[in-house]
Short mmCIF file of C-alpha atoms in Angstrom, two decimals:
data_model
loop_
_atom_site.label_atom_id
_atom_site.label_comp_id
_atom_site.label_asym_id
_atom_site.label_seq_id
_atom_site.Cartn_x
_atom_site.Cartn_y
_atom_site.Cartn_z
CA MET D 5 -63.38 49.28 16.50
CA GLY D 6 -60.30 50.12 17.83
CA TRP D 7 -56.90 48.87 16.54
CA ARG D 8 -53.36 47.42 17.90
CA ARG D 9 -50.97 49.05 16.21
CA LEU D 10 -47.51 46.19 15.86
CA PHE D 11 -44.88 47.96 16.43
CA LEU D 12 -41.19 46.42 14.70
CA PRO D 13 -37.83 47.37 14.51
CA PRO D 14 -36.70 48.21 10.51
CA VAL D 15 -35.60 44.94 9.81
CA ARG D 16 -38.34 43.11 10.41
CA GLY D 17 -40.08 44.71 7.86
CA LEU D 18 -40.48 40.93 6.18
CA CYS D 19 -42.27 39.64 9.41
CA ALA D 20 -44.65 42.20 9.66
CA ALA D 21 -45.10 41.30 6.04
CA ILE D 22 -46.07 37.83 6.44
CA ALA D 23 -48.45 38.92 9.13
CA LEU D 24 -50.60 40.68 7.44
CA GLY D 25 -50.78 38.54 5.26
CA LEU D 26 -48.85 40.18 2.45
CA LEU D 27 -46.07 37.10 1.76
CA PRO D 28 -46.54 33.31 2.66
CA ILE D 29 -45.45 32.08 5.59
CA PRO D 30 -42.57 29.61 4.82
CA ALA D 31 -42.81 26.21 5.16
CA ASN D 32 -40.18 25.46 7.06
CA ALA D 33 -41.50 28.75 9.63
CA LEU D 34 -42.00 27.98 13.01
CA CYS D 35 -44.99 29.78 14.63
CA PRO D 36 -45.09 30.26 18.14
CA ALA D 37 -48.24 28.65 18.75
CA ASN D 38 -46.45 25.89 17.58
CA MET D 39 -43.31 26.41 19.43
CA ALA D 40 -43.66 24.21 22.26
CA THR D 41 -45.01 20.96 20.33
CA ALA D 42 -42.35 21.11 17.74
CA ILE D 43 -39.57 21.15 20.74
CA GLU D 44 -41.59 18.39 22.88
CA GLN D 45 -41.30 16.42 20.15
CA GLN D 46 -37.49 16.39 20.40
CA ILE D 47 -36.89 16.26 23.70
CA GLN D 48 -39.54 13.49 24.27
CA HIS D 49 -38.20 11.06 22.08
CA PRO D 50 -37.38 7.91 23.61
CA GLN D 51 -33.59 8.34 22.95
CA TRP D 52 -33.87 10.92 25.84
CA GLN D 53 -35.89 9.13 28.19
CA ALA D 54 -32.88 8.47 30.41
CA GLY D 55 -31.78 11.98 30.73
CA GLN D 56 -32.95 15.84 31.94
CA TRP D 57 -33.43 18.54 30.44
CA GLY D 58 -33.98 22.30 31.17
CA ILE D 59 -34.97 25.07 29.08
CA ASP D 60 -35.85 28.95 29.04
CA VAL D 61 -36.78 30.66 25.90
CA ARG D 62 -37.55 34.58 26.21
CA ASN D 63 -37.93 37.57 23.89
CA LEU D 64 -35.02 39.31 24.67
CA SER D 65 -36.92 42.72 24.19
CA THR D 66 -39.70 42.11 26.10
CA GLY D 67 -38.89 39.32 28.27
CA GLU D 68 -41.62 37.60 27.36
CA VAL D 69 -41.74 33.71 27.89
CA LEU D 70 -41.49 31.82 24.70
CA TYR D 71 -40.82 28.39 26.26
CA SER D 72 -40.01 26.82 29.83
CA TYR D 73 -39.68 23.60 30.63
CA GLN D 74 -38.25 22.60 33.83
CA ALA D 75 -36.25 25.96 33.75
CA GLU D 76 -36.52 26.52 37.73
CA LYS D 77 -34.79 23.11 38.04
CA LEU D 78 -30.94 22.82 39.36
CA PHE D 79 -28.57 21.17 36.56
CA LEU D 80 -24.74 20.81 35.71
CA VAL D 81 -23.89 23.54 33.35
CA ALA D 82 -19.77 22.70 32.98
CA SER D 83 -18.81 26.28 31.22
CA ASN D 84 -21.70 28.03 31.73
CA VAL D 85 -20.91 28.70 34.87
CA LYS D 86 -18.05 31.28 32.67
CA LEU D 87 -20.79 33.55 32.13
CA THR D 88 -21.29 34.30 35.54
CA THR D 89 -17.67 34.90 36.36
CA THR D 90 -17.14 37.24 33.59
CA ALA D 91 -20.48 39.05 34.11
CA ALA D 92 -19.69 39.31 37.91
CA ALA D 93 -15.76 41.02 37.45
CA LEU D 94 -17.13 42.87 33.97
CA ALA D 95 -19.96 44.40 36.89
CA TYR D 96 -17.01 45.12 39.12
CA TRP D 97 -13.88 46.08 37.55
CA GLY D 98 -15.55 47.33 33.87
CA THR D 99 -14.29 46.67 30.92
CA GLN D 100 -10.87 47.86 30.81
CA HIS D 101 -9.14 47.08 34.14
CA ARG D 102 -5.97 45.59 34.14
CA PHE D 103 -4.37 43.34 35.75
CA GLN D 104 -0.69 44.68 37.17
CA THR D 105 2.99 43.23 37.21
CA VAL D 106 4.50 45.11 39.17
CA VAL D 107 8.87 45.18 39.68
CA SER D 108 10.18 46.69 42.32
CA ALA D 109 14.11 47.26 44.27
CA VAL D 110 15.48 48.32 46.68
CA GLY D 111 19.21 49.38 45.47
CA ARG D 112 20.49 51.36 42.74
CA SER D 113 21.68 50.65 39.82
CA PRO D 114 24.12 49.12 38.14
CA GLU D 115 23.19 47.06 40.74
CA LEU D 116 19.90 46.55 43.07
CA GLU D 117 20.69 45.11 46.55
CA ARG D 118 16.68 43.68 45.97
CA LEU D 119 14.51 43.12 43.41
CA ARG D 120 11.24 41.53 43.18
CA LEU D 121 8.96 40.91 40.09
CA GLN D 122 4.81 40.76 41.76
CA GLY D 123 2.25 38.87 39.80
CA GLY D 124 -1.26 40.33 40.28
CA PHE D 125 -3.55 37.54 38.20
CA ASP D 126 -2.72 38.21 34.97
CA PRO D 127 -3.74 34.86 32.88
CA SER D 128 -2.01 36.31 30.16
CA LEU D 129 1.67 37.08 30.78
CA ARG D 130 4.06 34.87 28.62
CA ASP D 131 7.74 34.99 28.15
CA GLN D 132 7.69 37.53 24.95
CA ASP D 133 6.16 40.00 28.03
CA LEU D 134 8.78 39.35 30.56
CA ALA D 135 11.52 39.50 27.64
CA ARG D 136 10.33 42.63 27.35
CA MET D 137 10.22 43.96 30.70
CA ALA D 138 13.87 43.05 31.25
CA ARG D 139 14.20 44.78 28.54
CA ALA D 140 13.36 47.97 29.92
CA LEU D 141 15.24 47.02 32.78
CA ALA D 142 19.17 46.86 31.33
CA ASP D 143 17.60 50.22 29.55
CA GLN D 144 17.51 51.52 33.26
CA GLY D 145 20.66 50.79 33.40
CA ILE D 146 20.78 48.01 35.68
CA GLN D 147 23.27 44.93 35.34
CA ARG D 148 23.25 42.84 38.38
CA ILE D 149 20.70 42.00 41.01
CA GLN D 150 22.18 40.55 44.36
CA THR D 151 18.70 38.97 44.99
CA LEU D 152 15.65 38.15 42.87
CA GLU D 153 12.17 37.73 44.59
CA ILE D 154 9.72 36.35 43.15
CA GLY D 155 6.38 37.25 44.12
CA GLY D 156 3.08 35.38 43.94
CA ALA D 157 4.10 31.43 41.81
CA ALA D 158 3.09 29.64 44.71
CA PRO D 159 -0.45 27.90 43.95
CA VAL D 160 -3.07 30.07 45.18
CA TRP D 161 -6.36 28.10 44.82
CA THR D 162 -7.17 24.71 43.03
CA GLU D 163 -10.84 23.34 43.63
CA PRO D 164 -10.99 19.78 45.42
CA THR D 165 -13.88 19.24 43.73
CA TRP D 166 -12.62 19.16 40.46
CA ALA D 167 -12.36 15.04 39.24
CA ILE D 168 -8.99 13.75 38.86
CA GLU D 169 -9.32 13.19 34.58
CA ASP D 170 -9.36 16.84 34.58
CA LEU D 171 -6.64 17.80 36.25
CA SER D 172 -4.36 14.97 33.90
CA ARG D 173 -5.91 15.51 31.33
CA GLY D 174 -5.16 19.55 31.23
CA TYR D 175 -8.06 20.55 32.21
CA GLY D 176 -7.63 21.87 35.27
CA ALA D 177 -5.82 25.10 35.99
CA THR D 178 -2.99 25.86 38.75
CA VAL D 179 -4.27 29.50 40.16
CA THR D 180 -0.86 31.45 40.97
CA ARG D 181 -0.46 34.96 41.16
CA LEU D 182 2.20 35.33 39.30
CA SER D 183 1.98 33.13 35.92
CA VAL D 184 3.76 32.43 32.98
CA ASN D 185 2.76 30.98 29.46
CA GLN D 186 -0.91 29.97 31.19
CA ASN D 187 1.45 28.03 33.83
CA ALA D 188 2.30 25.14 31.28
CA LEU D 189 4.02 23.63 28.38
CA ALA D 190 2.96 24.82 24.81
CA ILE D 191 3.09 22.23 22.15
CA ASP D 192 2.20 22.23 18.02
CA ALA D 193 0.59 19.83 16.91
CA THR D 194 1.19 19.25 12.85
CA PRO D 195 -1.20 17.12 11.11
CA GLN D 196 0.87 15.12 7.88
CA GLN D 197 -0.97 12.43 5.84
CA ILE D 198 -4.29 10.64 6.67
CA GLY D 199 -3.28 8.25 9.21
CA GLN D 200 -0.25 9.26 10.35
CA PRO D 201 0.55 10.90 14.17
CA LEU D 202 0.52 14.42 14.10
CA ALA D 203 4.08 16.07 14.20
CA LEU D 204 4.33 17.17 17.69
CA ALA D 205 7.34 20.48 18.12
CA TRP D 206 7.84 21.75 21.28
CA ARG D 207 7.03 25.67 21.51
CA GLN D 208 10.05 26.29 24.66
CA PRO D 209 11.94 23.05 24.31
CA SER D 210 14.74 24.38 26.83
CA ALA D 211 11.91 23.99 29.20
CA THR D 212 11.02 20.59 28.96
CA LEU D 213 13.68 18.88 29.89
CA GLY D 214 13.32 15.42 31.60
CA TRP D 215 9.89 15.02 30.12
CA GLN D 216 9.06 11.59 28.12
CA VAL D 217 6.02 12.47 25.49
CA VAL D 218 4.12 9.91 24.04
CA ASN D 219 2.07 10.46 21.00
CA GLU D 220 -0.84 8.74 20.15
CA THR D 221 -2.38 11.01 17.98
CA ARG D 222 -3.64 10.83 14.10
CA THR D 223 -3.96 12.93 11.48
CA VAL D 224 -8.07 12.00 10.02
CA ALA D 225 -9.95 12.80 7.17
CA THR D 226 -12.22 16.05 7.34
CA THR D 227 -15.44 13.91 8.02
CA GLU D 228 -13.85 12.83 11.38
CA PRO D 229 -14.42 15.14 14.61
CA GLU D 230 -11.55 16.89 16.03
CA PHE D 231 -10.41 17.11 19.18
CA LEU D 232 -6.49 17.33 20.90
CA GLU D 233 -5.57 16.51 25.13
CA SER D 234 -3.06 15.82 27.16
CA GLU D 235 -2.22 13.37 30.38
CA VAL D 236 0.54 14.11 32.82
CA THR D 237 1.30 11.39 34.79
CA ASN D 238 4.35 11.55 37.22
CA ARG D 239 7.19 12.76 34.55
CA GLN D 240 5.52 11.50 31.37
CA ILE D 241 2.73 13.28 29.34
CA THR D 242 0.88 11.32 26.67
CA ILE D 243 -0.63 13.48 24.11
CA ARG D 244 -3.68 11.95 22.50
CA GLY D 245 -6.33 13.08 19.45
CA GLN D 246 -6.58 13.78 15.87
CA LEU D 247 -6.96 16.68 13.49
CA HIS D 248 -7.98 17.06 9.74
CA VAL D 249 -5.23 16.46 7.16
CA GLY D 250 -4.30 20.01 5.55
CA SER D 251 -5.64 21.95 9.12
CA PRO D 252 -3.07 24.36 10.77
CA ALA D 253 -1.40 23.49 13.96
CA GLY D 254 -3.53 22.84 16.88
CA ASP D 255 -2.39 23.82 20.78
CA ILE D 256 -1.69 21.68 23.19
CA ARG D 257 -1.15 22.76 26.94
CA VAL D 258 -0.01 20.86 29.13
CA PRO D 259 -0.04 22.73 32.79
CA LEU D 260 2.13 22.02 35.65
CA PRO D 261 0.34 21.19 38.96
CA HIS D 262 3.87 23.21 40.34
CA PRO D 263 4.54 25.70 37.74
CA ALA D 264 7.07 27.88 40.71
CA SER D 265 10.28 26.20 39.24
CA TYR D 266 9.28 26.75 35.42
CA ILE D 267 7.95 30.26 36.65
CA GLN D 268 11.10 31.15 38.18
CA ALA D 269 13.72 29.76 34.59
CA GLN D 270 11.36 32.04 32.62
CA ILE D 271 11.96 35.18 34.83
CA GLU D 272 16.40 34.36 34.85
CA GLN D 273 15.93 33.15 31.58
CA ALA D 274 14.66 36.73 29.96
CA LEU D 275 17.13 38.82 32.29
CA GLN D 276 20.49 37.08 31.49
CA ALA D 277 18.97 37.65 27.58
CA ALA D 278 19.17 41.33 28.51
CA GLY D 279 22.64 40.91 30.03
CA ILE D 280 21.26 41.28 33.70
CA THR D 281 23.31 38.25 36.40
CA VAL D 282 20.84 37.05 38.65
CA GLU D 283 23.03 36.20 41.68
CA ARG D 284 20.57 34.10 43.68
CA SER D 285 16.72 34.20 43.04
CA VAL D 286 14.32 33.04 46.03
CA PHE D 287 9.95 33.10 46.14
CA VAL D 288 8.62 35.17 48.46
CA ASP D 289 4.53 34.73 49.56
CA ARG D 290 4.12 38.47 50.43
CA PRO D 291 1.69 41.32 47.68
CA ASP D 292 3.04 44.28 48.17
CA HIS D 293 6.00 45.97 46.56
CA LEU D 294 9.90 47.64 47.59
CA PRO D 295 10.58 51.31 47.94
CA GLN D 296 11.53 51.80 44.16
CA ILE D 297 8.82 51.02 41.68
CA LEU D 298 10.94 50.34 38.25
CA LEU D 299 7.94 49.05 36.17
CA ARG D 300 4.12 48.19 35.83
CA HIS D 301 3.58 45.54 33.26
CA ALA D 302 -0.35 46.17 32.44
CA SER D 303 -2.67 42.57 31.00
CA PRO D 304 -5.06 44.24 28.16
CA PRO D 305 -8.78 45.31 28.79
CA LEU D 306 -10.76 42.89 30.83
CA ALA D 307 -13.36 43.27 27.36
CA GLU D 308 -10.78 41.27 25.60
CA LEU D 309 -9.39 38.74 28.85
CA MET D 310 -13.21 37.88 28.28
CA VAL D 311 -12.83 36.48 25.13
CA PRO D 312 -10.18 33.98 25.62
CA ILE D 313 -12.70 32.61 28.71
CA ASN D 314 -15.76 32.43 27.11
CA GLN D 315 -14.56 32.49 23.61
CA ASP D 316 -12.94 29.70 23.79
CA SER D 317 -13.39 28.56 26.97
CA ASP D 318 -10.30 28.39 29.06
CA ASN D 319 -10.40 27.03 32.19
CA PHE D 320 -7.29 28.29 33.55
CA TYR D 321 -8.65 32.51 32.21
CA ALA D 322 -11.75 31.65 33.85
CA GLU D 323 -10.16 30.50 37.12
CA MET D 324 -7.74 33.55 37.44
CA LEU D 325 -10.62 35.93 37.13
CA TYR D 326 -12.35 34.03 39.68
CA VAL D 327 -10.33 34.14 42.74
CA ALA D 328 -8.61 37.56 41.24
CA LEU D 329 -12.25 38.89 41.76
CA GLU D 330 -12.45 37.19 45.20
CA GLN D 331 -8.94 37.66 46.53
CA ALA D 332 -11.03 41.93 45.82
CA GLN D 333 -14.07 41.39 47.43
CA PRO D 334 -15.23 37.99 48.84
CA GLY D 335 -18.25 36.49 48.03
CA TYR D 336 -18.90 39.87 45.06
CA ARG D 337 -20.11 37.35 42.59
CA GLN D 338 -22.92 35.62 44.70
CA ARG D 339 -23.76 38.73 45.37
CA TYR D 340 -24.02 40.18 41.72
CA LEU D 341 -26.06 36.84 41.21
CA GLU D 342 -28.73 37.65 43.76
CA GLY D 343 -28.74 41.44 43.25
CA HIS D 344 -30.42 40.57 40.26
CA ARG D 345 -32.92 38.48 41.65
CA ILE D 346 -30.89 34.90 40.26
CA GLY D 347 -32.32 31.92 41.80
CA THR D 348 -30.81 29.45 43.46
CA ALA D 349 -26.85 29.55 42.09
CA VAL D 350 -24.18 27.02 43.87
CA LEU D 351 -21.36 27.74 42.46
CA VAL D 352 -17.64 26.46 43.98
CA ASP D 353 -15.27 27.94 40.84
CA GLY D 354 -15.02 30.31 38.21
CA SER D 355 -14.70 27.97 34.91
CA GLY D 356 -17.43 24.84 35.49
CA LEU D 357 -15.09 21.95 35.96
CA SER D 358 -16.88 21.01 39.23
CA ARG D 359 -19.57 18.88 38.98
CA GLN D 360 -20.58 20.46 42.29
CA ASN D 361 -21.59 23.51 40.38
CA TRP D 362 -25.03 23.74 40.23
CA LEU D 363 -27.39 26.91 38.32
CA THR D 364 -30.79 26.07 36.55
CA PRO D 365 -31.55 27.36 33.18
CA ARG D 366 -33.69 30.52 33.87
CA ALA D 367 -31.11 31.65 35.79
CA LEU D 368 -28.86 31.49 33.17
CA THR D 369 -31.90 33.91 30.71
CA THR D 370 -31.85 36.05 33.43
CA LEU D 371 -28.49 37.02 34.03
CA LEU D 372 -27.99 36.99 29.83
CA GLU D 373 -30.53 39.55 29.84
CA ALA D 374 -29.47 41.78 32.77
CA VAL D 375 -25.79 41.67 30.31
CA SER D 376 -28.10 42.30 27.64
CA ARG D 377 -28.78 45.91 28.97
CA ARG D 378 -25.63 47.13 30.44
CA PRO D 379 -23.87 49.84 27.56
CA GLU D 380 -20.99 47.61 27.12
CA PHE D 381 -23.33 44.77 26.19
CA PRO D 382 -22.08 44.43 22.36
CA LEU D 383 -18.42 43.59 23.98
CA TRP D 384 -20.10 41.37 26.26
CA ARG D 385 -22.23 39.41 22.77
CA ARG D 386 -18.64 39.75 21.20
CA SER D 387 -16.97 37.84 23.32
CA LEU D 388 -19.60 34.93 23.36
CA PRO D 389 -18.67 32.02 20.57
CA LEU D 390 -20.75 33.46 16.90
CA ALA D 391 -22.51 30.05 15.49
CA GLY D 392 -20.01 28.34 12.97
CA THR D 393 -17.57 31.29 13.26
CA SER D 394 -15.96 31.69 15.54
CA GLY D 395 -14.62 29.60 19.06
CA THR D 396 -16.34 26.60 20.35
CA LEU D 397 -19.18 26.86 18.24
CA ARG D 398 -16.89 27.52 14.28
CA ARG D 399 -17.75 24.66 13.82
CA ARG D 400 -21.29 23.93 14.82
CA PHE D 401 -24.60 26.01 12.61
CA GLN D 402 -22.68 26.02 9.98
CA ASN D 403 -25.27 27.66 7.04
CA THR D 404 -28.17 27.74 8.97
CA PRO D 405 -31.03 31.09 9.15
CA GLY D 406 -30.03 33.77 11.59
CA ARG D 407 -27.46 34.33 14.13
CA VAL D 408 -26.60 32.66 17.51
CA TRP D 409 -23.98 33.90 20.27
CA ALA D 410 -23.54 31.85 22.71
CA LYS D 411 -21.60 29.70 25.03
CA THR D 412 -21.01 26.56 25.01
CA GLY D 413 -20.98 23.64 28.27
CA THR D 414 -19.37 19.69 28.22
CA LEU D 415 -18.92 17.61 30.99
CA ARG D 416 -19.17 13.81 30.37
CA GLY D 417 -23.02 13.40 30.25
CA VAL D 418 -23.85 16.92 29.63
CA VAL D 419 -23.75 19.36 27.00
CA ALA D 420 -25.32 23.13 27.38
CA LEU D 421 -26.02 26.18 25.24
CA SER D 422 -26.63 29.84 26.68
CA GLY D 423 -26.66 32.53 24.83
CA TYR D 424 -28.20 35.14 22.52
CA ALA D 425 -30.04 34.35 19.36
CA GLU D 426 -31.64 36.09 16.39
CA PRO D 427 -33.91 34.36 13.93
CA THR D 428 -34.31 36.08 10.70
CA ARG D 429 -38.08 36.52 10.90
CA HIS D 430 -38.47 36.82 14.43
CA PRO D 431 -37.07 39.33 18.12
CA PRO D 432 -34.03 38.77 19.04
CA LEU D 433 -34.02 35.91 21.83
CA VAL D 434 -32.32 34.94 24.84
CA PHE D 435 -32.16 31.06 25.73
CA SER D 436 -30.19 28.22 27.81
CA ILE D 437 -30.21 24.78 26.86
CA VAL D 438 -29.00 22.22 28.98
CA LEU D 439 -28.93 18.88 28.64
CA ASN D 440 -27.78 16.01 32.14
CA GLN D 441 -27.74 12.58 30.90
CA ALA D 442 -24.87 10.18 31.30
CA GLY D 443 -23.79 7.32 29.18
CA THR D 444 -24.68 9.02 26.03
CA SER D 445 -22.03 10.37 23.88
CA THR D 446 -20.98 14.19 23.77
CA ALA D 447 -21.86 13.88 20.15
CA GLU D 448 -25.11 12.89 20.24
CA LEU D 449 -26.25 14.70 23.42
CA ARG D 450 -24.88 18.05 21.25
CA ARG D 451 -27.37 16.63 18.31
CA GLY D 452 -29.93 16.68 20.17
CA LEU D 453 -29.41 20.23 21.75
CA ASP D 454 -28.63 21.73 18.38
CA ALA D 455 -31.69 20.58 16.62
CA ILE D 456 -33.96 22.46 19.01
CA VAL D 457 -31.52 25.91 18.49
CA LEU D 458 -32.40 24.69 14.89
CA GLN D 459 -35.75 25.64 15.69
CA LEU D 460 -35.67 28.75 17.48
CA LEU D 461 -33.48 29.96 14.20
CA GLU D 462 -36.79 28.64 12.73
CA LEU D 463 -38.90 31.49 14.57
CA THR D 464 -41.56 33.15 12.70
CA GLU D 465 -43.64 35.57 13.28
CA CYS D 466 -46.76 34.47 11.80
CA GLU D 467 -49.78 34.79 13.50
CA THR D 468 -50.47 38.41 14.85
CA GLU D 469 -54.12 40.02 16.45
CA LEU D 470 -54.56 43.28 14.65
CA MET D 471 -57.66 44.03 15.08
CA LEU D 472 -59.55 44.65 18.51
CA GLY D 473 -63.61 45.02 18.59
#
């Protein structure tokens, strides 16, 4: 008589006890043998007849496919595209890479003939950083600049297939080698009493001259959904949305389609505040530096820059990272995916805003599985939203068994969720679930997708063959 030994990590002792019949199987447990039936009952419901599901679920440790449905079919996956951008950047640069903004000059203190501030695709550069750089220049004895050269303020790239509504409502990103405050005007929206409009406050009043603001917001009860969006037409900004009464202020970003004059104004204000006079400013498109390097400002490391991309689904950060990668090594992301034997991937941007991005659920699980084998995996997983806790999943899957780290994806008629799940009674999973169904609200699509994720969290090792004759 031969025996097959069941190897389980120590934290799976409960699963082993269930498998050996020492403990009863919980009433809500989902056995692997019943998994296909349970999921298919969900996706074959009449409300999804007009849609297309793509699902791939694997055991993260062994790679065993636990469930697959149209996993090799191409789908719109929205912001799940960001997973390909951050994974490729991580492989190319590593976790500690920093993007640099360089200040160089011709001349000597106290008056410089030329000073050039050259951008290096740092998506995090803010006016506070400019202020610190200006003070550092003043500490070097600089009092006057004859010509300030601003390098990299012209738009580098905008994806032509982005929808007009995405560009006008603030989802699109104007990528420039040198950006300040994500090339956007910032507004704080504070809830008032229920039924009242949100109180809107500009963070940089001096940058908003000439803009007309239309406030179409309201404060709502905690039972209603929260959202904020902006729409830009000519010199008018319309703010729409709603926040719960008592919630903290919401952050609204109004991207500038032509940010050069805004970038110039922020730099000049920082220098003036530091006591440095600028006689004239010009824009330069060349990426080189002047002979004297006065200072270098480094971005946070890539491990930190990934967090707003994956956790908060920040389109600007994603596009800046994608364009920087393309400038450093054209076509690298596509080659990276092909090197991991990821099937057909049609990708045109870094964020997933375009409806000409196409990926398969199998491609996403293959990518996630590949990254899980890399030494930087803990940092990668930490960059993903944690269900019920952080990022775009902070209000989903609350008070549920197990844990989920996953990237969300949302366009009109599209929802996606790809990542890692840790059921309490089963080894960890890697999964990708996509639903494309136009004409259905995002909230309803998410409810259908979330129901399947909840089933994954109930997965239980309740059937194990222990003895072989």
